[in-house]
XYZ file of C-alpha atoms in Angstrom:
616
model
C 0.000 0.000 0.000
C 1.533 3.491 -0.913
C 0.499 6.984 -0.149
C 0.747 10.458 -2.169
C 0.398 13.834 -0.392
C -1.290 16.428 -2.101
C -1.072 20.532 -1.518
C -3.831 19.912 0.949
C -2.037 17.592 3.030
C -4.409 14.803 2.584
C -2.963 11.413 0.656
C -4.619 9.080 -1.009
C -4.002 5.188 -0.072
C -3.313 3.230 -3.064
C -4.566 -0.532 -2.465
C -3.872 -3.533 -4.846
C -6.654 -5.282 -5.735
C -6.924 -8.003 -7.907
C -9.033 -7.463 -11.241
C -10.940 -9.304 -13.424
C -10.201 -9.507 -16.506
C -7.103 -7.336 -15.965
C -6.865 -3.790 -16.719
C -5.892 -3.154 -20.653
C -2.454 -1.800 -21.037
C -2.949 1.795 -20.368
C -6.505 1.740 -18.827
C -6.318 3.815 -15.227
C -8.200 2.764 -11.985
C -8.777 7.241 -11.665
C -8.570 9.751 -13.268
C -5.636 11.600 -13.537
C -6.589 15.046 -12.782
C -8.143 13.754 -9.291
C -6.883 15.068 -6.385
C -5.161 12.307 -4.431
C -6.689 12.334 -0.840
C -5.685 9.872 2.234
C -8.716 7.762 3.641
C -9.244 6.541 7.300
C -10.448 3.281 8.664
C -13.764 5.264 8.988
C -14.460 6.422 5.991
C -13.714 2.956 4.165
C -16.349 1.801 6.086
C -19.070 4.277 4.481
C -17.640 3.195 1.006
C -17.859 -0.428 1.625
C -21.857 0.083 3.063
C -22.136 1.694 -0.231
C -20.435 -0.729 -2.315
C -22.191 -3.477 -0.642
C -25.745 -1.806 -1.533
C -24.826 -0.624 -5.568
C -22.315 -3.182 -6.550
C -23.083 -6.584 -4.610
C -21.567 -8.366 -7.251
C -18.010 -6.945 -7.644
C -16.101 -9.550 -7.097
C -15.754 -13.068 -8.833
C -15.840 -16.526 -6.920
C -11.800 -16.195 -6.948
C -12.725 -13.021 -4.834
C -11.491 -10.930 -7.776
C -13.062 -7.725 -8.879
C -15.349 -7.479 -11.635
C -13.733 -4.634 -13.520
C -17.085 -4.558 -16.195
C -19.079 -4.293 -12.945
C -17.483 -1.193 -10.967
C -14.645 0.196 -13.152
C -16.419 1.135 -16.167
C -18.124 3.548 -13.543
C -15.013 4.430 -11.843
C -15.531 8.116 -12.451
C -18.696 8.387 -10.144
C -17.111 6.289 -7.949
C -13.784 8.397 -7.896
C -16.121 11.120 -7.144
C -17.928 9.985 -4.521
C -14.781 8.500 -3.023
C -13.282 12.115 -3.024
C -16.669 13.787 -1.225
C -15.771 11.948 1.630
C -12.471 11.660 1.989
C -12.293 15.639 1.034
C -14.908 15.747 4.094
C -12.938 14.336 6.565
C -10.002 16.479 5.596
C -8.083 18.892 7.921
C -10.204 18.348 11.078
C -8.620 17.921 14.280
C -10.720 15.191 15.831
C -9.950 11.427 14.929
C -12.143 8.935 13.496
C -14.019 6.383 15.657
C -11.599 2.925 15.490
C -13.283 0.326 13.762
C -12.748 -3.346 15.607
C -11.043 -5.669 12.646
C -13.460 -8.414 11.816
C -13.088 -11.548 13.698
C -11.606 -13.549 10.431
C -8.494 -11.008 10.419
C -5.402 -12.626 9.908
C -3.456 -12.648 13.418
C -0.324 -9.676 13.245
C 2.886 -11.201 13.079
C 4.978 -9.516 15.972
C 8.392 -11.744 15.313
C 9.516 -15.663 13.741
C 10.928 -18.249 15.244
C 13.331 -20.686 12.694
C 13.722 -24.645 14.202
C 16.216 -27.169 12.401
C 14.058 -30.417 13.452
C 14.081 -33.726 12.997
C 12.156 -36.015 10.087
C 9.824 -37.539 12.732
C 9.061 -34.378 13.366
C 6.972 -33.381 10.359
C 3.707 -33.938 11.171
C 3.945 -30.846 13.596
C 4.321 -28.490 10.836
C 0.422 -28.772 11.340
C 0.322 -26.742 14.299
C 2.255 -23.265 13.115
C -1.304 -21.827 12.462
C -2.211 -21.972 16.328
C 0.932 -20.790 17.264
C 0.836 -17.635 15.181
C -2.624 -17.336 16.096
C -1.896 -17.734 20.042
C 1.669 -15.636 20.427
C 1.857 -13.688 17.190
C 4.919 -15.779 16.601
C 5.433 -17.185 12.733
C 7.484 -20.686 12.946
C 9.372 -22.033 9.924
C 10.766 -25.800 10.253
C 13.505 -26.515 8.556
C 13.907 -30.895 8.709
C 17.318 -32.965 8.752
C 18.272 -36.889 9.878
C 19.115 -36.758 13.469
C 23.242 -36.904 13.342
C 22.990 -34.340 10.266
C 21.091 -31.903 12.331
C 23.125 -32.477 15.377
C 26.738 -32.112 13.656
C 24.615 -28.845 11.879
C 24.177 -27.550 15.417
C 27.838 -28.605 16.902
C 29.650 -26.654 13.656
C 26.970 -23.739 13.768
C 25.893 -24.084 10.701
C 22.077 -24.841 11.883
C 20.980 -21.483 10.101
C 18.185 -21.378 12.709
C 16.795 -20.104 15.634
C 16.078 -23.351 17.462
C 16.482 -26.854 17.193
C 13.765 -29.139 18.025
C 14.894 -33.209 17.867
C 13.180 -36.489 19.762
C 16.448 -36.099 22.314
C 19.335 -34.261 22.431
C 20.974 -37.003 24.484
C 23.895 -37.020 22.147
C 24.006 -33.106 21.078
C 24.578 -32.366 25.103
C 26.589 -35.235 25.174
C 29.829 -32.694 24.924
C 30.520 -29.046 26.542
C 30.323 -27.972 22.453
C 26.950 -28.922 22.687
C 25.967 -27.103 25.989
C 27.668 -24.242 24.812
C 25.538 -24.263 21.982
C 21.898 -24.471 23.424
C 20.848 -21.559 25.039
C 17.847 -22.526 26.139
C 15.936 -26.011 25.999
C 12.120 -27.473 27.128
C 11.058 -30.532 27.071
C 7.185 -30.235 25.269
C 5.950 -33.857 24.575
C 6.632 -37.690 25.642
C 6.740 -40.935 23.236
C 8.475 -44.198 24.886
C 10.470 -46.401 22.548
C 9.230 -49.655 22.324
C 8.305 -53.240 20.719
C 5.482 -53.189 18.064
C 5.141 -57.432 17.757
C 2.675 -58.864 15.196
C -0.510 -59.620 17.183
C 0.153 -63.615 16.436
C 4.156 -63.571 16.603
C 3.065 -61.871 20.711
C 0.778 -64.738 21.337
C 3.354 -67.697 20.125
C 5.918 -65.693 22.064
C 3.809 -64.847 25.352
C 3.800 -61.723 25.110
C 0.110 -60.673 24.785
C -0.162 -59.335 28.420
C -0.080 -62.341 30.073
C 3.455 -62.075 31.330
C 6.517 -59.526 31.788
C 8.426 -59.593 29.275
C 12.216 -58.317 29.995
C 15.067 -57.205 27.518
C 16.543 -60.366 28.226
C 13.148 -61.835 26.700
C 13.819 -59.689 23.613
C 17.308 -60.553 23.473
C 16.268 -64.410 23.402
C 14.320 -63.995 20.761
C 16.468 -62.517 18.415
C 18.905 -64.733 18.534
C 17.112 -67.109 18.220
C 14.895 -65.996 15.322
C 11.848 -65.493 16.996
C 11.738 -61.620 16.974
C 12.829 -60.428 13.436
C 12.276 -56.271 13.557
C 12.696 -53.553 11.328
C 14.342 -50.402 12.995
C 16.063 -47.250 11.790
C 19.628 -47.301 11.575
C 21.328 -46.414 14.838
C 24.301 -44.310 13.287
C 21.925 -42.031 11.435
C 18.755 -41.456 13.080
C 17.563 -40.942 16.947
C 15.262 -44.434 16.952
C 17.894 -46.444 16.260
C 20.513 -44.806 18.273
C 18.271 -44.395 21.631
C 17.326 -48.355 21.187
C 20.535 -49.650 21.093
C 21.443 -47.681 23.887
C 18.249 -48.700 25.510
C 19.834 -52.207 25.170
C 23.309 -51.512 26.388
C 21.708 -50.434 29.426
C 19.660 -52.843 30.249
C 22.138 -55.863 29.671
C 24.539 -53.452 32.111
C 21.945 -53.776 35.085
C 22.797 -50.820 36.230
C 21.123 -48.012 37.956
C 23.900 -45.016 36.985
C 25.134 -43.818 33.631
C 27.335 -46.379 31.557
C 30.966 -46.796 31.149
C 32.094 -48.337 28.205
C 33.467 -51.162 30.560
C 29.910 -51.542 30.933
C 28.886 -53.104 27.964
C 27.613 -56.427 27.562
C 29.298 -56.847 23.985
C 27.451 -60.307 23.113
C 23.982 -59.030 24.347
C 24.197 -56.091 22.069
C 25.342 -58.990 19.366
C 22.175 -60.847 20.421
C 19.760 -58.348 20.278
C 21.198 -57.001 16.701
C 20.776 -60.636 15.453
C 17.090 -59.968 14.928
C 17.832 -56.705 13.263
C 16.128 -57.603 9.672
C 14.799 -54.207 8.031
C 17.296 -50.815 7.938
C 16.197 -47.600 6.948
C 17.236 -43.767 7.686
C 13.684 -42.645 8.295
C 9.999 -44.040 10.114
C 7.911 -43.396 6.658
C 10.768 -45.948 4.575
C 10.747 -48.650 7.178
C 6.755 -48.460 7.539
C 6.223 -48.590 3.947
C 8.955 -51.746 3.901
C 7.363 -53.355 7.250
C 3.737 -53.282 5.452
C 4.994 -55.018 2.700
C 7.214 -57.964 4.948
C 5.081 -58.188 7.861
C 4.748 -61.750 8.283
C 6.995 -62.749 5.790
C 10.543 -62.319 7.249
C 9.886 -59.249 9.227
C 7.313 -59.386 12.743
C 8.034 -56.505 14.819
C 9.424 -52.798 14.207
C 10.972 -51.256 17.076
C 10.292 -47.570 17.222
C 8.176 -44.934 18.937
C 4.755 -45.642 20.622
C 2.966 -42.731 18.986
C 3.910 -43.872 15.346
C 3.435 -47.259 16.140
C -0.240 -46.398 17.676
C -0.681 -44.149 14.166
C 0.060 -47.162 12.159
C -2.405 -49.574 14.081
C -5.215 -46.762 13.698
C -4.649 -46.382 10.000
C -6.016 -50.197 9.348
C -3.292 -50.877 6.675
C -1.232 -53.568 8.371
C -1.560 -56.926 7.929
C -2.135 -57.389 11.383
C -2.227 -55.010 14.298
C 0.661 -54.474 16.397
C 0.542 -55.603 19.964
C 3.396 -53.044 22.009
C 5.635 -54.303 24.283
C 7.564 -52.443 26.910
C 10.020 -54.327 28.474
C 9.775 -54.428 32.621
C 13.618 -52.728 33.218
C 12.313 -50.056 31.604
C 12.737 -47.886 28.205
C 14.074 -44.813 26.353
C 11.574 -41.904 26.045
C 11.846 -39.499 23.393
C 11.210 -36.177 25.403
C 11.296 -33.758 22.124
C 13.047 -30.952 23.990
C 12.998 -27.335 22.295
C 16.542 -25.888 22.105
C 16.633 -22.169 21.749
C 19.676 -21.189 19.631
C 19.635 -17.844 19.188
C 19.674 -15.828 21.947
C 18.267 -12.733 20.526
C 15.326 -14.958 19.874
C 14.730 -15.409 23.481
C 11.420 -13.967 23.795
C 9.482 -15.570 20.609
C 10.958 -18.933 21.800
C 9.699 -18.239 25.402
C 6.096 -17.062 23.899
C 6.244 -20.702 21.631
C 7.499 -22.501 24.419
C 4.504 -21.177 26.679
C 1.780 -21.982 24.196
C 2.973 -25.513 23.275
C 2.983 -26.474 26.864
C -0.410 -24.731 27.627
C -3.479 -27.102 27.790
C -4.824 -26.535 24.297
C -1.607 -27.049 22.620
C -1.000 -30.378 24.388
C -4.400 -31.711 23.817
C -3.935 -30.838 20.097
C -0.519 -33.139 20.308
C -2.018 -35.677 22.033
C -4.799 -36.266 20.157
C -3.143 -35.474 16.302
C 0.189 -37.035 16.775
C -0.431 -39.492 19.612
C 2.683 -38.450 22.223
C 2.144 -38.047 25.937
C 1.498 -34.644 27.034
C 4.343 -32.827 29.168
C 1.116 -31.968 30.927
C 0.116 -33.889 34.187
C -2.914 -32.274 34.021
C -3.590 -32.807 30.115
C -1.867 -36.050 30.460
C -5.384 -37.422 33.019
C -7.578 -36.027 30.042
C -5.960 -37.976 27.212
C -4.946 -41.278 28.981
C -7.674 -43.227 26.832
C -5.171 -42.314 23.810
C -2.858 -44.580 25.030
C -2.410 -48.457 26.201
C -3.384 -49.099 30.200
C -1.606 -50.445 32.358
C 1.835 -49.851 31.239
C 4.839 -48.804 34.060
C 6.507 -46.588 31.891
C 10.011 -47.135 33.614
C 13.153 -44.682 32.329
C 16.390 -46.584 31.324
C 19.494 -44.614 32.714
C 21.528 -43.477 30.022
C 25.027 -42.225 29.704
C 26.305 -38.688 29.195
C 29.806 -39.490 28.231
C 29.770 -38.609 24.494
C 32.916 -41.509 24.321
C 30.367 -44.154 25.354
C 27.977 -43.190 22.899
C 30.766 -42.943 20.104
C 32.529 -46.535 20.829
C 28.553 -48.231 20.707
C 28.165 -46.641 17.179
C 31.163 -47.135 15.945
C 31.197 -51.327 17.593
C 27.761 -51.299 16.019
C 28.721 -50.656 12.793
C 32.176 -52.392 12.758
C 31.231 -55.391 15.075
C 28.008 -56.146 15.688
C 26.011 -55.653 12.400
C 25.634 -57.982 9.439
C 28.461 -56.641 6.833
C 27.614 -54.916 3.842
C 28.294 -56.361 0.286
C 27.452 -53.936 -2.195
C 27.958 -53.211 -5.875
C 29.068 -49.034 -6.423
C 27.617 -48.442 -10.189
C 29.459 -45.066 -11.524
C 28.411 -43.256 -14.564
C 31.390 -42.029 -16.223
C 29.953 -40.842 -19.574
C 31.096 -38.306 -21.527
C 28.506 -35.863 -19.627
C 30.384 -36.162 -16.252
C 32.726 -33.789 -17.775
C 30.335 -31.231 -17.324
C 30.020 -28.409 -14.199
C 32.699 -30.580 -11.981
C 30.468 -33.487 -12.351
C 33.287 -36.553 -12.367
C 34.912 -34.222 -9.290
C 31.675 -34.643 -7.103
C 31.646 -38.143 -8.015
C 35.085 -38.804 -6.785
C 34.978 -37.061 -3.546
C 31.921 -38.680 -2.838
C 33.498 -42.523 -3.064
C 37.054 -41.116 -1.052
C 34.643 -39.237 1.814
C 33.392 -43.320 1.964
C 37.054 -44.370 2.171
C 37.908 -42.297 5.494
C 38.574 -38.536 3.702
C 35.615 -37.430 5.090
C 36.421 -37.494 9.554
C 32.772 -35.513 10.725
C 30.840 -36.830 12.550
C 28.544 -37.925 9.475
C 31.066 -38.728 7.363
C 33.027 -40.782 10.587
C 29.243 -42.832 10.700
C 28.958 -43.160 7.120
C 32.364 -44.732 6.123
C 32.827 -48.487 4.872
C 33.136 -50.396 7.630
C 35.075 -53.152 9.089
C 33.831 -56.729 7.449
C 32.298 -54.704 4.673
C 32.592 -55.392 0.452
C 32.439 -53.556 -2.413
C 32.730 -53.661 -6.009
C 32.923 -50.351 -7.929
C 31.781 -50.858 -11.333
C 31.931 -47.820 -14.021
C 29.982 -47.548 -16.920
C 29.471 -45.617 -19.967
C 29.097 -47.381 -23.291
C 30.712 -50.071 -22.188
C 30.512 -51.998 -18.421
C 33.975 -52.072 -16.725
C 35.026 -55.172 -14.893
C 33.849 -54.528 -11.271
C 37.005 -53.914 -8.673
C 36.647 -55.329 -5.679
C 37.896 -54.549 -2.270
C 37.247 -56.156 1.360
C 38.215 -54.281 4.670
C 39.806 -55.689 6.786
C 38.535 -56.045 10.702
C 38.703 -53.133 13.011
C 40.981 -54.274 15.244
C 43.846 -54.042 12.318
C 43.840 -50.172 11.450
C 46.472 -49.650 9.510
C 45.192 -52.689 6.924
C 42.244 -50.617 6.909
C 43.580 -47.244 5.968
C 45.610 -49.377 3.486
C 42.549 -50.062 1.461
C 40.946 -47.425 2.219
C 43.876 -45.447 0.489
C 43.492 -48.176 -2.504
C 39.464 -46.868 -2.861
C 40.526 -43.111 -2.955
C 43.406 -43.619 -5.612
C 40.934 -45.379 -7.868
C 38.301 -43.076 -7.650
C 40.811 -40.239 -8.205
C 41.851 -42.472 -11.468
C 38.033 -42.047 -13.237
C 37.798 -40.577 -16.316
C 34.380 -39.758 -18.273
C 34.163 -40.455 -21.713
C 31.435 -42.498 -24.223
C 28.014 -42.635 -23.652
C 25.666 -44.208 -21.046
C 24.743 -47.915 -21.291
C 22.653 -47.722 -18.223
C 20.568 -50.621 -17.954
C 22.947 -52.910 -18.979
C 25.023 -51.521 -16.174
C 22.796 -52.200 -13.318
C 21.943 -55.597 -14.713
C 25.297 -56.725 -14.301
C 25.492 -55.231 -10.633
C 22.255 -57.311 -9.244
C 23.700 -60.094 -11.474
C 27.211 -59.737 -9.881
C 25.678 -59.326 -6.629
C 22.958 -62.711 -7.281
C 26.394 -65.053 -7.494
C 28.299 -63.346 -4.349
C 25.429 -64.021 -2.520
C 25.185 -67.501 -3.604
C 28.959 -67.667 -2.587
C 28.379 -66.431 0.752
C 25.097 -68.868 1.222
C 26.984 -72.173 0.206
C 29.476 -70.659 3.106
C 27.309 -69.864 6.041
C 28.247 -66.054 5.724
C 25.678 -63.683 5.710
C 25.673 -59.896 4.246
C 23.456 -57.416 3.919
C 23.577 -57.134 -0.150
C 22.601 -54.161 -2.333
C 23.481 -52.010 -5.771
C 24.284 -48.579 -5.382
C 23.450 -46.829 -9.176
C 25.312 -43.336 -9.509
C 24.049 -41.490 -13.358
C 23.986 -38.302 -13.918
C 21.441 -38.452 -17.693
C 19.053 -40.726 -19.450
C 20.493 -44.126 -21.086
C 22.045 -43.676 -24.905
C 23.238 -47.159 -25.666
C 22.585 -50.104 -24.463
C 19.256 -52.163 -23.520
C 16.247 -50.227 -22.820
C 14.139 -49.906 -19.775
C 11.825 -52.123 -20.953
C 14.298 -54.909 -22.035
C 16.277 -54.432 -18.808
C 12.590 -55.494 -17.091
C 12.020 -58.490 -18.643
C 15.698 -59.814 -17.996
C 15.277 -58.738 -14.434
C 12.154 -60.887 -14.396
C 14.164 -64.029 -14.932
C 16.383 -63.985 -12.601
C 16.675 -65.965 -9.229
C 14.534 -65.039 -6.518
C 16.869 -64.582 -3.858
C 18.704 -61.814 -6.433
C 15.225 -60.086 -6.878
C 15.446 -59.141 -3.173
C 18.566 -57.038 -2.888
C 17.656 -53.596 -3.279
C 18.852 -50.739 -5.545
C 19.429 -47.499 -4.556
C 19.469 -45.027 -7.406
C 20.916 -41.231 -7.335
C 18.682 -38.969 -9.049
C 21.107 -36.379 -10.487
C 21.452 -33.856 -13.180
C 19.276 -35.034 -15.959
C 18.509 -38.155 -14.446
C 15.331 -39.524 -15.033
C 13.493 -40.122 -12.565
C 10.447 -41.933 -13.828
C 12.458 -44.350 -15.049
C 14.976 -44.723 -12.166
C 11.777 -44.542 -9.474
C 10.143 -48.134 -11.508
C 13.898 -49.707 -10.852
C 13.529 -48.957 -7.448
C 9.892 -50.096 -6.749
C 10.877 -53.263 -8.538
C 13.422 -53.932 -6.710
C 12.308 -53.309 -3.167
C 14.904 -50.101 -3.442
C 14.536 -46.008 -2.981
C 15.580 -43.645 -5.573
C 17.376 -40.452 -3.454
C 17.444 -36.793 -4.985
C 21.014 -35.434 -5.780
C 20.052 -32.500 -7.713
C 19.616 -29.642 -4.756
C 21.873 -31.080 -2.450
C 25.678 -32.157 -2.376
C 25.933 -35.088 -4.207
C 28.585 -36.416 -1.065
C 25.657 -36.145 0.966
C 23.162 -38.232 -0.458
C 25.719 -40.824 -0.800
C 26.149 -40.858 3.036
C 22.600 -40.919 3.233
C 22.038 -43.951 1.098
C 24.844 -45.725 3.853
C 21.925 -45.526 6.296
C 19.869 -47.797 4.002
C 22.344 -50.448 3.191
């Protein structure tokens, strides 16, 4: 909205309203030789009472107005427009105020920016209420839980707050401390054991009996209990349950030490460990599809676990379990970042612990109100009769670290995968072969964050890298070697970075054929490893940057994938979506193959190759 002044002193307030049809190129809304005047609160009323009763039907059902129905008259309306504002002009005494109707849009006094996590999403829901109750406009801004955290250590969050399920590892360090200014804990959700309805009857654990982590432990091993979960080096659910573990098998009633750990219960437990994913909405997807097959329980929080038995799309329902020694609660504390954001984090802070906020929570996301009071109200939301005791956890960062890192280099089923690398002529292009190879060395140890430290190959692990353009290259392979020998590992680690430094693009993209050959390749090694009793967790990794040019097609590719062995039909591919990529076609590959395409094109390529690592 502008204003002119005029030798009267009066101004005229110019508004913008929408037309329809549009005003012709050179067609004015008033005369020119009017006398711009300035028009009070007041005396728009009078004009829209007379508006109302002349021109009802002004504006369109887009709430548009009708320029054939008011602005071929605009010069009697100009007219009478100028009566009264030329009325009101020069006296002393100011207009009556005019209450703003009830539908007003609430004023927008300050913002408030939060770096959450994924699990986190379904709260963007609630920024209406909160601008509506403090005047306070909240943008989310969403990240996997180490991502965000090492965002947050390196101040590079670019926000105002950080809002996660637990910040048990960001506080974990005087960095972290330093860091949070502020922090409230707003909402509860207890990790626990979603068990297939019949798999908790055949295993007793229907509510007829405690059932302790040792129980769970048992079953794994044994094959009984055969979960999905999110991985525990990338995201909070995975993290807070093997930690949930480690405590439990410690027996003990103060924080851990790493002497602490009970290495082979953490083994046992991680036996069961069937289904890995970075995120809740992957493994769901994946669980609905296994659930009875070679997957019967899916470890995560109760309030998505309670979502997915109330959406009716399981197989069966999900009977929770929550072991007697007690569990890891997700207390979703609000970290204030910025301290000259004190006061709109205190007003958002107040409202989402008031009573209507934590009903609203409660009832639309299904986590425990912070609330005593709110908590009596809602308590039919959630399963009776369950002692909801807290496992002590560790604040020793080094405790943490050395669980991850045995986790990944110990504990877990090794990786075997196949790298597929597009080195067509088009990599040449805008530093794409560059991206390419930093992205395979940060996986061979160049990268020492705490992402890249979680993402690297790992101890037991194999890989094949296998480039492409018209032609498909002999795949290389490499093993590394157990943790316990570092300097073999940095030895082929070194071996990984000089070849990927050695790529060259040239030719053109035989696509298909490419990842043919990788789930072929990776069909026999798994054969291999069957006839030997060694297991792996198996899966393609396709890098292209364009569309194919030679080669089979998408369809022929299809049909050939078709006829191969089952067993090879079940190790996922994970595509990167990147330049001009396409996506349709990569997005069919991955639904047929039980894999995820991931989106390079508006993020660092290195990243979304750490990100696939959570998957594998």
């Amino acid at each position: 909205m502008a204003a002119l002044k005029t030798r009267a002193g009066c101004s005229l307030r110019l508004l913008s309203i929408p037309l329809d049809p549009p005003l012709p190129k050179g067609e004015k809304l008033i005369d020119a030789d009017f006398m711009p005047v300035e028009f009070d609160e007041n005396h728009f009323k009078h004009i829209q009472i007379f508006l109302d009763q002349f021109f009802p039907s002004r504006f369109n059902s887009q709430g548009h107005l009708m320029r054939n129905t008011l602005f071929r008259l605009h010069s009697i309306v100009a007219s009478i427009l100028l009566a009264a504002a030329m009325a009101g002009c020069g006296k002393s005494t100011p207009p009556a105020p005019v209450a703003p109707p009830k539908s007003a849009v609430p004023v927008v006094e300050s913002s408030l920016s939060i770096l959450a996590t994924t699990d986190l999403r379904d709260i963007e829901m609630i920024i209406p209420k909160i601008r509506e109750a403090t005047g306070v406009e909240v943008s989310f801004k969403f990240g996997g839980t180490f991502e965000s955290t090492e965002a947050v250590l390196n101040g590079k969050a670019g926000t105002d707050a950080a809002w996660f399920a637990n910040a048990k590892y960001l506080l974990s360090d005087a960095n972290g401390l330093s860091k949070v200014k502020l922090q409230e804990k707003i909402m509860l959700s207890p990790l626990v054991i979603g068990v297939s309805e019949s798999s908790a009857k055949q295993l007793k654990w229907d509510g007829t009996e405690k059932v302790t982590w040792a129980d769970v432990m048992k079953a794994a091993k044994t094959g009984k209990l055969r979960y999905a979960m999110s991985n525990p080096a990338s995201s909070n659910q995975g993290f807070m349950a093997l930690m949930g573990v480690a405590a439990a098998a410690a027996g003990k009633s103060e924080a851990l030490t790493a002497a602490d750990i009970n290495r082979d219960a953490v083994r046992d437990f991680l036996t069961g460990y069937k289904l890995v994913g970075d995120n809740s909405t992957y493994l769901s997807q994946k669980f609905k599809e296994r659930q009875g097959e070679d997957i019967n329980a899916f470890i995560n929080y109760e309030s998505w676990l309670l979502s997915m038995n109330a959406k009716g799309d399981l197989r069966e329902k999900l009977t929770l379990v929550y072991p007697h020694e007690g569990v890891a609660t997700a207390d979703y504390p609000l970290m204030l970042l910025n301290d000259q954001k004190r006061e709109a984090y205190q007003k958002v802070v107040a409202y989402l612990k008031s009573e209507p906020a934590q009903l609203w929570l409660a009832e639309q996301t299904l986590r425990r109100p912070i609330n005593p009071d709110v908590a009596k109200k809602v308590a039919h939301l959630f399963p009776k009769d369950r002692l909801l005791v807290e496992l002590t956890f560790t604040t020793d960062r080094a405790v943490a670290d050395s669980l991850i890192e045995a986790y990944l280099n110990e504990y877990r089923t090794p990786i075997a995968s196949t790298f597929v690398l597009d080195v067509s002529g088009s990599m040449k292009k805008e530093g794409r072969l560059g991206q390419l190879t930093k992205s395979i060395q940060y996986l061979a140890g160049a990268d020492n964050s705490i992402t890249g430290r979680f993402s690297r190959l790992n101890s037991r692990e194999r890989i094949w890298l296998m480039p492409f353009s018209s032609d498909v290259s002999i795949a290389s392979a490499f093993v590394i070697p157990d943790a316990k020998d570092s300097s073999a590992k940095e030895a082929v680690f070194a071996e990984i970075r000089d070849y990927a430094g050695k790529l060259r693009a040239e030719g053109g993209t035989a696509l298909y054929d490419a990842i043919y050959e990788a789930v072929r390749n990776m069909g026999e090694e798994q054969a291999k490893s069957n006839a030997k009793a060694k297991a792996f967790a198996y899966s393609v990794v396709v890098f292209t940057d364009g569309e194919r040019t030679e080669g089979m097609n998408l369809a022929t590719f299809m049909q050939r994938y078709e006829g191969m062995d089952a067993s090879a039909k079940k190790i996922p591919v994970f595509l990167i979506l990147f330049a001009e990529g396409e996506a349709s076609a990569l997005n069919e590959i991955a639904k047929a193959t039980g894999g995820k395409v991931f989106d390079a094109r508006k993020q660092p390529l290195a990243s979304v190759f750490k990100e696939i690592r959570a998957y594998q």
